[in-house]
Tab-separated table of C-alpha atoms in Angstrom:
chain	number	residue	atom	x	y	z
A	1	UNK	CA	0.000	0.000	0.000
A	2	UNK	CA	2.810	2.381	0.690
A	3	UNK	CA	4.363	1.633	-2.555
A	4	UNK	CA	1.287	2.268	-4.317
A	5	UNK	CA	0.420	5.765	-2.596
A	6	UNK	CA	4.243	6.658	-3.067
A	7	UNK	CA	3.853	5.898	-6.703
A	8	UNK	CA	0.657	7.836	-7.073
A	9	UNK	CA	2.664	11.003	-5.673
A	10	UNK	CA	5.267	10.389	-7.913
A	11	UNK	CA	3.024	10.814	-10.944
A	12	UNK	CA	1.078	13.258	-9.763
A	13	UNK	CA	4.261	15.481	-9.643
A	14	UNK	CA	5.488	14.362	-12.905
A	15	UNK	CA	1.957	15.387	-14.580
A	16	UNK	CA	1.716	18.839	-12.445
A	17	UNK	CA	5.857	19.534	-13.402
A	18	UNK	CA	5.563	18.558	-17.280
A	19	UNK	CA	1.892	20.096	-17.512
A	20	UNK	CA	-1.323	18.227	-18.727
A	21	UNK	CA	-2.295	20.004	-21.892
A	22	UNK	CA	-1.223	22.963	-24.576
A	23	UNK	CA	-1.532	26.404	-23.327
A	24	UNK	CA	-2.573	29.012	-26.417
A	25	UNK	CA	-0.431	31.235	-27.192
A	26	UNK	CA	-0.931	34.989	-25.738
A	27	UNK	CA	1.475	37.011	-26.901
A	28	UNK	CA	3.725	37.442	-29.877
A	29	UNK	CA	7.325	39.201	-29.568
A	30	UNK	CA	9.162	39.305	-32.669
A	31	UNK	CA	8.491	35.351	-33.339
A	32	UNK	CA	9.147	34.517	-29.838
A	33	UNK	CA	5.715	33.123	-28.580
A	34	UNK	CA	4.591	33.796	-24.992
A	35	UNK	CA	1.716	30.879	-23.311
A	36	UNK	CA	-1.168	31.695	-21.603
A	37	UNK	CA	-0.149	29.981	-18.747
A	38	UNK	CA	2.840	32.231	-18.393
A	39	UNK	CA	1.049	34.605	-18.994
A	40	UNK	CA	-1.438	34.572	-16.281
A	41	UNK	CA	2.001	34.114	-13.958
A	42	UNK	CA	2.714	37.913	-15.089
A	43	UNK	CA	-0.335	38.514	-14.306
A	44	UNK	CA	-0.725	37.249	-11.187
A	45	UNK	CA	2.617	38.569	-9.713
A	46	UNK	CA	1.318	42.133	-10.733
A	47	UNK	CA	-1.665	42.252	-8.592
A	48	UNK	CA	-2.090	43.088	-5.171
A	49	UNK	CA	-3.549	41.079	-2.890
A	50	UNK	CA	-7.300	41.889	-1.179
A	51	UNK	CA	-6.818	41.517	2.386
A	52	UNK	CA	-10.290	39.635	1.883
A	53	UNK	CA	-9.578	37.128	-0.462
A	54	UNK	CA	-13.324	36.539	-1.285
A	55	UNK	CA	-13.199	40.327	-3.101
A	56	UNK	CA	-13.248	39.772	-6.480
A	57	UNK	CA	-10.549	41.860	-8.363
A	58	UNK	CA	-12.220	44.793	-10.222
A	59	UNK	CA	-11.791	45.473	-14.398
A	60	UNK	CA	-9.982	48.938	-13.418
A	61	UNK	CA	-7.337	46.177	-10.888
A	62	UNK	CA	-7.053	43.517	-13.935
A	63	UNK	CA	-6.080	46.228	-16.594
A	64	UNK	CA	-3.477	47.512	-14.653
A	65	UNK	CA	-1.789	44.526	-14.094
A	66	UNK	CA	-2.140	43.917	-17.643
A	67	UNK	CA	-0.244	46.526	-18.659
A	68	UNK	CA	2.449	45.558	-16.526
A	69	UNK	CA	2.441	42.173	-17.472
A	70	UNK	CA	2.590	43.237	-21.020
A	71	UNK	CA	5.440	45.343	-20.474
A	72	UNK	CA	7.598	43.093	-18.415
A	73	UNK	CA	6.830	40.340	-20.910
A	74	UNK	CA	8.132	42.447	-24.316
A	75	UNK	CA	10.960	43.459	-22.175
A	76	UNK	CA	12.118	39.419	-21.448
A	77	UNK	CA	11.930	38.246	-24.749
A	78	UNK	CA	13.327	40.825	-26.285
A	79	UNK	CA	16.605	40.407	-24.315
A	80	UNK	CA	15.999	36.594	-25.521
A	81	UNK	CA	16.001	37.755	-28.977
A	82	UNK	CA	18.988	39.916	-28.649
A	83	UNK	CA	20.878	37.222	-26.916
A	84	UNK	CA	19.911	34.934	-29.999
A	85	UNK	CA	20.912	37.545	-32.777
A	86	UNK	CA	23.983	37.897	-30.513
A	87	UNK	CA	25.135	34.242	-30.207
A	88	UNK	CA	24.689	34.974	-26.184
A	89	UNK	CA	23.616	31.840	-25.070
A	90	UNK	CA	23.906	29.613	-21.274
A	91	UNK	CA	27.667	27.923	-20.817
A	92	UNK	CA	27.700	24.708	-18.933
A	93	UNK	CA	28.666	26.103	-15.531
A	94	UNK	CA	25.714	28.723	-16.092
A	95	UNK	CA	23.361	26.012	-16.486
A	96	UNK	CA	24.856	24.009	-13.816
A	97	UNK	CA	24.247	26.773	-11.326
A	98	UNK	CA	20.716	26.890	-12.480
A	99	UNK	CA	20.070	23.172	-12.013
A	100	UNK	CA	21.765	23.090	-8.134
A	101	UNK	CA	19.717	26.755	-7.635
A	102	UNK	CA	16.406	24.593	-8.279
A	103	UNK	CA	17.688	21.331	-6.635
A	104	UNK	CA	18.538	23.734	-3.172
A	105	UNK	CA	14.521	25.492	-3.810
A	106	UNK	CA	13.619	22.000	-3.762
A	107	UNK	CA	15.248	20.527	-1.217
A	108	UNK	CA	14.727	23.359	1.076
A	109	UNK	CA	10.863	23.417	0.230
A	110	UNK	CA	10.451	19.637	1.511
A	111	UNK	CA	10.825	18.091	-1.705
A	112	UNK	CA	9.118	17.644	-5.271
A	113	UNK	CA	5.671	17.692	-3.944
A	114	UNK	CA	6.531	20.919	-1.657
A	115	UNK	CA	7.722	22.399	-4.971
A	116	UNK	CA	4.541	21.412	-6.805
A	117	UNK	CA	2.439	23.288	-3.986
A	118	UNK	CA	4.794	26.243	-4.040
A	119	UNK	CA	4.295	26.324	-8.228
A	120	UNK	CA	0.435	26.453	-7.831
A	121	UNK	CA	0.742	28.853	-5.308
A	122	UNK	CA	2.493	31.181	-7.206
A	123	UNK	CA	0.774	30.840	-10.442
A	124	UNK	CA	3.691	29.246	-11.972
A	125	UNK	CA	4.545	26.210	-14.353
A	126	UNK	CA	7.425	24.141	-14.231
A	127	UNK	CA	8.674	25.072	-17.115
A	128	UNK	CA	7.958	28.662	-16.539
A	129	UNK	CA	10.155	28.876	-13.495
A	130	UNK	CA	13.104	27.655	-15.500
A	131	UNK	CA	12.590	30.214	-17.726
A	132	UNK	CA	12.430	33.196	-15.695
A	133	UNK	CA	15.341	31.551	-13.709
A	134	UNK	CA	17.436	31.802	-16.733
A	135	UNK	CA	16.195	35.102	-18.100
A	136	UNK	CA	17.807	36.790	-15.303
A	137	UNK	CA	21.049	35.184	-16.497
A	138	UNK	CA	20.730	36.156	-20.176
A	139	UNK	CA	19.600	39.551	-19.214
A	140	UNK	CA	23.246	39.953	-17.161
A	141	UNK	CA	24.602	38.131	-20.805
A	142	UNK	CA	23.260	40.701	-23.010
A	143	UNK	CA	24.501	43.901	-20.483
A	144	UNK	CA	27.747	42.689	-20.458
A	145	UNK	CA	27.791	42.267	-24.239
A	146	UNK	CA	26.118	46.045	-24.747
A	147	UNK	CA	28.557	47.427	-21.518
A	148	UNK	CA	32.123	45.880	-23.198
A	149	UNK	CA	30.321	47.952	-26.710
A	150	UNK	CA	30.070	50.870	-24.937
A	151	UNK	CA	33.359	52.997	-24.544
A	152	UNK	CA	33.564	56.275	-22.612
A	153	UNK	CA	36.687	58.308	-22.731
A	154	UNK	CA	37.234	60.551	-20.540
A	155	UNK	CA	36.080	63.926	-21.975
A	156	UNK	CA	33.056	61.621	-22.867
A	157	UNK	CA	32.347	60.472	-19.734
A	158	UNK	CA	32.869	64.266	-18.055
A	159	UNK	CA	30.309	65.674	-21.057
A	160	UNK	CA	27.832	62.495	-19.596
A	161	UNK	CA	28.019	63.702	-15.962
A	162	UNK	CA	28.012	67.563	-17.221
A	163	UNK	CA	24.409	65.983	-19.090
A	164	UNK	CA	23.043	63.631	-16.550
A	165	UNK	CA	23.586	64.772	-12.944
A	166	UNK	CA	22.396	67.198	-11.383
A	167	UNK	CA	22.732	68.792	-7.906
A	168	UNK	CA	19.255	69.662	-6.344
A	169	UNK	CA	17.312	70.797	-3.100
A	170	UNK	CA	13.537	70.822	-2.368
A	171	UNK	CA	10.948	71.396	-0.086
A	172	UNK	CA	7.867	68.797	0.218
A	173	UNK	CA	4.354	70.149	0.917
A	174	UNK	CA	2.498	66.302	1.794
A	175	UNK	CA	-1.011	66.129	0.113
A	176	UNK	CA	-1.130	62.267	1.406
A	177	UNK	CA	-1.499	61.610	5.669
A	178	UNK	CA	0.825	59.074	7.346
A	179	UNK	CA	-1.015	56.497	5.753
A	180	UNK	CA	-0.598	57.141	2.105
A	181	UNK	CA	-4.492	58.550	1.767
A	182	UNK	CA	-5.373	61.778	-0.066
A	183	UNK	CA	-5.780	64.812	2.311
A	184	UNK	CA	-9.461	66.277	2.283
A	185	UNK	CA	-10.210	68.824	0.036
A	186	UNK	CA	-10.274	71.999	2.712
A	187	UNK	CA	-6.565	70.325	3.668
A	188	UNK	CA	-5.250	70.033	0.124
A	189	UNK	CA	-6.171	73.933	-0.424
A	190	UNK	CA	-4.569	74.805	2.954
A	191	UNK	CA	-1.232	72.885	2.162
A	192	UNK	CA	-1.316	74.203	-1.223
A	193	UNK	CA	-2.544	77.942	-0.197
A	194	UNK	CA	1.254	77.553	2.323
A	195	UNK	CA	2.877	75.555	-0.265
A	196	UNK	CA	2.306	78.941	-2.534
A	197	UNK	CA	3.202	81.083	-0.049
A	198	UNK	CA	6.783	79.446	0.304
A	199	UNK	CA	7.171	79.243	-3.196
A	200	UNK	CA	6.554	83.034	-3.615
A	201	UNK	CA	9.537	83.830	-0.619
A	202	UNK	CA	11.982	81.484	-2.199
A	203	UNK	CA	11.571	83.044	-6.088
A	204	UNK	CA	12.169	86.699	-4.239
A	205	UNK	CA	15.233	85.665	-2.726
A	206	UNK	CA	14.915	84.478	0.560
A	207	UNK	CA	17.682	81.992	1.586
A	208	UNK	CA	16.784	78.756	-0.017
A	209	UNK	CA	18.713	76.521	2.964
A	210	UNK	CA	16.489	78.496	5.722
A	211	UNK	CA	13.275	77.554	4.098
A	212	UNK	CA	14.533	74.110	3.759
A	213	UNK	CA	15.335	73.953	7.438
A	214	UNK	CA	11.573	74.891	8.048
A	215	UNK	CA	9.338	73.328	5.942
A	216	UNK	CA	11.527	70.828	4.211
A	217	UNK	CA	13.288	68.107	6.701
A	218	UNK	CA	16.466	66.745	6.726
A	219	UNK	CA	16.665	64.593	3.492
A	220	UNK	CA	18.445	67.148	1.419
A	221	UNK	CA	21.428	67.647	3.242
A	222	UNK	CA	23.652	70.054	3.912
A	223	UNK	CA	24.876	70.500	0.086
A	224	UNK	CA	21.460	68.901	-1.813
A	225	UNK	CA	21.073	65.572	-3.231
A	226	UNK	CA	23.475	64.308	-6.465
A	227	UNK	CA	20.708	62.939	-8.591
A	228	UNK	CA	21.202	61.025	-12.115
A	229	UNK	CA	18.746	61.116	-14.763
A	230	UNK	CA	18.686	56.906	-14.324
A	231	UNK	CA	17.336	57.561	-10.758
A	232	UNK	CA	15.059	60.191	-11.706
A	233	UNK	CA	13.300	57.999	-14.059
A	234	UNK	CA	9.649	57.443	-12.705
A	235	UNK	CA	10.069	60.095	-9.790
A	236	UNK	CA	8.383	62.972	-11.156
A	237	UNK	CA	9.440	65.767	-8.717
A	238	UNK	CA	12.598	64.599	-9.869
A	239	UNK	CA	12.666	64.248	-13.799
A	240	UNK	CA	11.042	67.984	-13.430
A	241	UNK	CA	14.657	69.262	-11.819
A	242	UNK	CA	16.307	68.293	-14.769
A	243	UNK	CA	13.932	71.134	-16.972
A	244	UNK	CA	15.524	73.240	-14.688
A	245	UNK	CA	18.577	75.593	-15.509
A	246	UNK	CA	21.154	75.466	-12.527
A	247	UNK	CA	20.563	78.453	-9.831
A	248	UNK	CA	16.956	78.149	-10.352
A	249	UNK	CA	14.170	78.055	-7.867
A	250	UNK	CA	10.551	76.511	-9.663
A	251	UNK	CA	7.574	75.107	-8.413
A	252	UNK	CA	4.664	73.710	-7.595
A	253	UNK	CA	5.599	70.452	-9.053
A	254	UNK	CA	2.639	67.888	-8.344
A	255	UNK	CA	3.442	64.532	-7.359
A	256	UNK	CA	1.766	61.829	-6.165
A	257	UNK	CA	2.622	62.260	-2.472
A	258	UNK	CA	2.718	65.883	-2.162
A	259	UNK	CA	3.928	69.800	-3.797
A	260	UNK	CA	7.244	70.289	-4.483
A	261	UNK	CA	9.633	72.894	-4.757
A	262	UNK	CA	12.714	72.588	-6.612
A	263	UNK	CA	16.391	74.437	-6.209
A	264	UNK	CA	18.519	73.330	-8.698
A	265	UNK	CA	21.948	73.932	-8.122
A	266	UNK	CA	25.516	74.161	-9.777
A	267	UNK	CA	27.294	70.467	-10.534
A	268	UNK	CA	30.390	70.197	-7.969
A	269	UNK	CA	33.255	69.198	-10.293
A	270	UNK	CA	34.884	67.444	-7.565
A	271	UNK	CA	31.954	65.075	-7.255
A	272	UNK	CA	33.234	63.791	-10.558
A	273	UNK	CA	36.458	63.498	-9.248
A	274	UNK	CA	35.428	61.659	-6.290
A	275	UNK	CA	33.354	59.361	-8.031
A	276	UNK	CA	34.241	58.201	-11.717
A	277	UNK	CA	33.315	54.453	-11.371
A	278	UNK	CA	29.784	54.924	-9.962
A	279	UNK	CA	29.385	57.399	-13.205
A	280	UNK	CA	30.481	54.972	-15.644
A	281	UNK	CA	28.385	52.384	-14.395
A	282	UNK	CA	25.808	54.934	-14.614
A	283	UNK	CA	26.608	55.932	-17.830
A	284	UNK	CA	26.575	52.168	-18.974
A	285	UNK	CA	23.211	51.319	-17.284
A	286	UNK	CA	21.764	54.261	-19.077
A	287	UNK	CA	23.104	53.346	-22.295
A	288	UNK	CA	21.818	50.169	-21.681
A	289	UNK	CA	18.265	51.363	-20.756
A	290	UNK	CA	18.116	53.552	-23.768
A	291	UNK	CA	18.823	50.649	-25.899
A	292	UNK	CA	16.450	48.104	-24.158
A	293	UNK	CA	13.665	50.922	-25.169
A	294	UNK	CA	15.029	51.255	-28.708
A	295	UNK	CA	14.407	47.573	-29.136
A	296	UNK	CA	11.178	47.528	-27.663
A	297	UNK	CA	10.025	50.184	-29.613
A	298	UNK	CA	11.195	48.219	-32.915
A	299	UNK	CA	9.603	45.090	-31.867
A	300	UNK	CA	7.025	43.069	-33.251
A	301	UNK	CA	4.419	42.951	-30.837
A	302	UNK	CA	0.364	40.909	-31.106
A	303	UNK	CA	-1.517	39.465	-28.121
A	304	UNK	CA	-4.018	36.980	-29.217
A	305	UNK	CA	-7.956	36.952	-27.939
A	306	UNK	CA	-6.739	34.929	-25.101
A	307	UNK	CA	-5.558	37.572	-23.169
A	308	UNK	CA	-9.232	39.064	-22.761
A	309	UNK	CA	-10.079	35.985	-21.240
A	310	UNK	CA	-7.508	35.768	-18.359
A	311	UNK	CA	-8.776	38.100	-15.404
A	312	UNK	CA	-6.740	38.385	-12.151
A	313	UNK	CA	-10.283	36.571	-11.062
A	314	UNK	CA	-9.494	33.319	-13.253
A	315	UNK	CA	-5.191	33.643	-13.660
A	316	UNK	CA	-4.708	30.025	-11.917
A	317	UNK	CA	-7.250	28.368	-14.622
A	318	UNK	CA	-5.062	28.753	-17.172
A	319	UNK	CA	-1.709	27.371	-15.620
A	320	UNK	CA	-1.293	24.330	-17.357
């Protein structure tokens, strides 16, 4: 009897590890063809979680995560098709790693039929965690490929950090509480009435560093933050310093967690001095970045009928 329940495990791991039937094909990227059942993995990992998991997610919740999904998935194939065009592909002791990575998940899971559990849970196929174990690897492939392409001498690299940093202070009007939630409308016109007000002082000249100290905290520092255009992407207070000519006070910069106003100051030269390898590396990311976004904006990208089918409702109904 033990043998027989042992082998009934068995091959119920075996047929939830190698799947049980074709998944349709979701979306297209430049020949590469992306499942369903991945696909509802992507979707899945970009949702948040209702404290009451009896909440149905909403249309506004699933169309969100699609568009992340979407994005993420263009963004891992077309580093697979790079790596391909590039003859980038796993050596053996790459591959090796990857197998004793899984083995240790395994093992430290409680064995094949932990790992099953921990697959469903997670949305995820078997063959689907391979593959996002190894994209991670070719993505590290193709930057090292793009970085040992991309040269900077030194004037170059000195014109990059002339372009892409920037020195900056601000002062932070909150429009959110301490909880994250939107201030009530009489509040929001009070902070923004001050907010004003401030604004207003600094633009006639009133010491920028003594308005900090009173309204703006401690996070700028004594000489202002060194900011790169790489870190400012996404932050909008701070991709709206770099509009900015240096010596110039603007504002009221909306953002999602409160008013800003921005100093933007002069670029110490002996930053540059101080720090050449973190602006390289800066300079590469970027480069790489801008080139990831080239691609994608090149690519070849459908998404089959499926995809309106697959709700952050239904996502582990189509993990095969």
């Amino acid at each position: 009897m033990k043998r027989f329940f042992a082998l009934a495990l068995a091959l119920a791991c075996l047929l939830a590890l190698s799947g049980c039937a074709p998944s349709p094909t979701a979306v297209t990227v430049g020949g590469r063809k992306v499942d369903a059942s991945e696909y509802a993995f992507y979707l899945h990992y970009n949702c948040d979680a209702h404290e009451d998991a009896s909440v149905p997610y909403s249309d506004a919740e699933t169309a969100a995560a699609r568009e992340k999904a979407l994005k993420q998935i263009v963004t891992g194939e077309i580093v697979r098709l790079k790596c391909e065009k590039y003859g980038l592909t796993l050596s053996k002791a790459a591959t090796k790693k990857l197998k004793s990575d899984k083995a240790a998940l395994i093992d430290s899971l409680g064995g094949k039929a932990a790992y099953v559990d921990y697959l469903r849970e997670s949305c995820l196929t078997d063959r689907a965690y391979d593959k996002f174990q190894q994209g991670a690897v070719y993505y590290q492939m193709l930057y090292d490929y793009i970085a040992k392409k991309t040269d900077y001498t030194d004037e170059a690299l000195r014109q990059y950090f002339a372009d892409s940093f920037l020195t900056l202070k601000y002062i932070r009007f909150p429009t959110v509480d301490e909880s994250g939630a939107p201030l009530s409308d009489s509040a929001l016109a009070a902070v923004r009435t001050e907010a004003e007000g401030v604004l207003a002082r600094a633009q006639s000249g009133e010491d920028f560093d003594t308005l900090v100290q009173t309204y703006g905290g401690a996070a700028n520092g004594s000489t202002g933050m060194i900011v790169s255009k790489l870190e400012a992407i996404g932050i909008d207070y701070l991709e709206n310093a770099f509009l900015l000519d240096p010596n110039t006070v603007d504002g009221l910069y909306e953002c999602s967690d409160g008013l800003y106003i921005l100093e933007r100051l002069p670029l110490d030269a002996t930053y540059y001095e101080e720090n050449q390898d973190y602006i390289r590396q800066s300079a590469l990311d970027l480069a790489f970045s801008q080139k990831l976004d080239e691609w994608k904006k090149d690519a070849k990208v459908s998404v089959s009928d499926v995809v309106d089918d697959i709700t952050l409702n239904n996502v582990h109904d189509y993990v095969k």
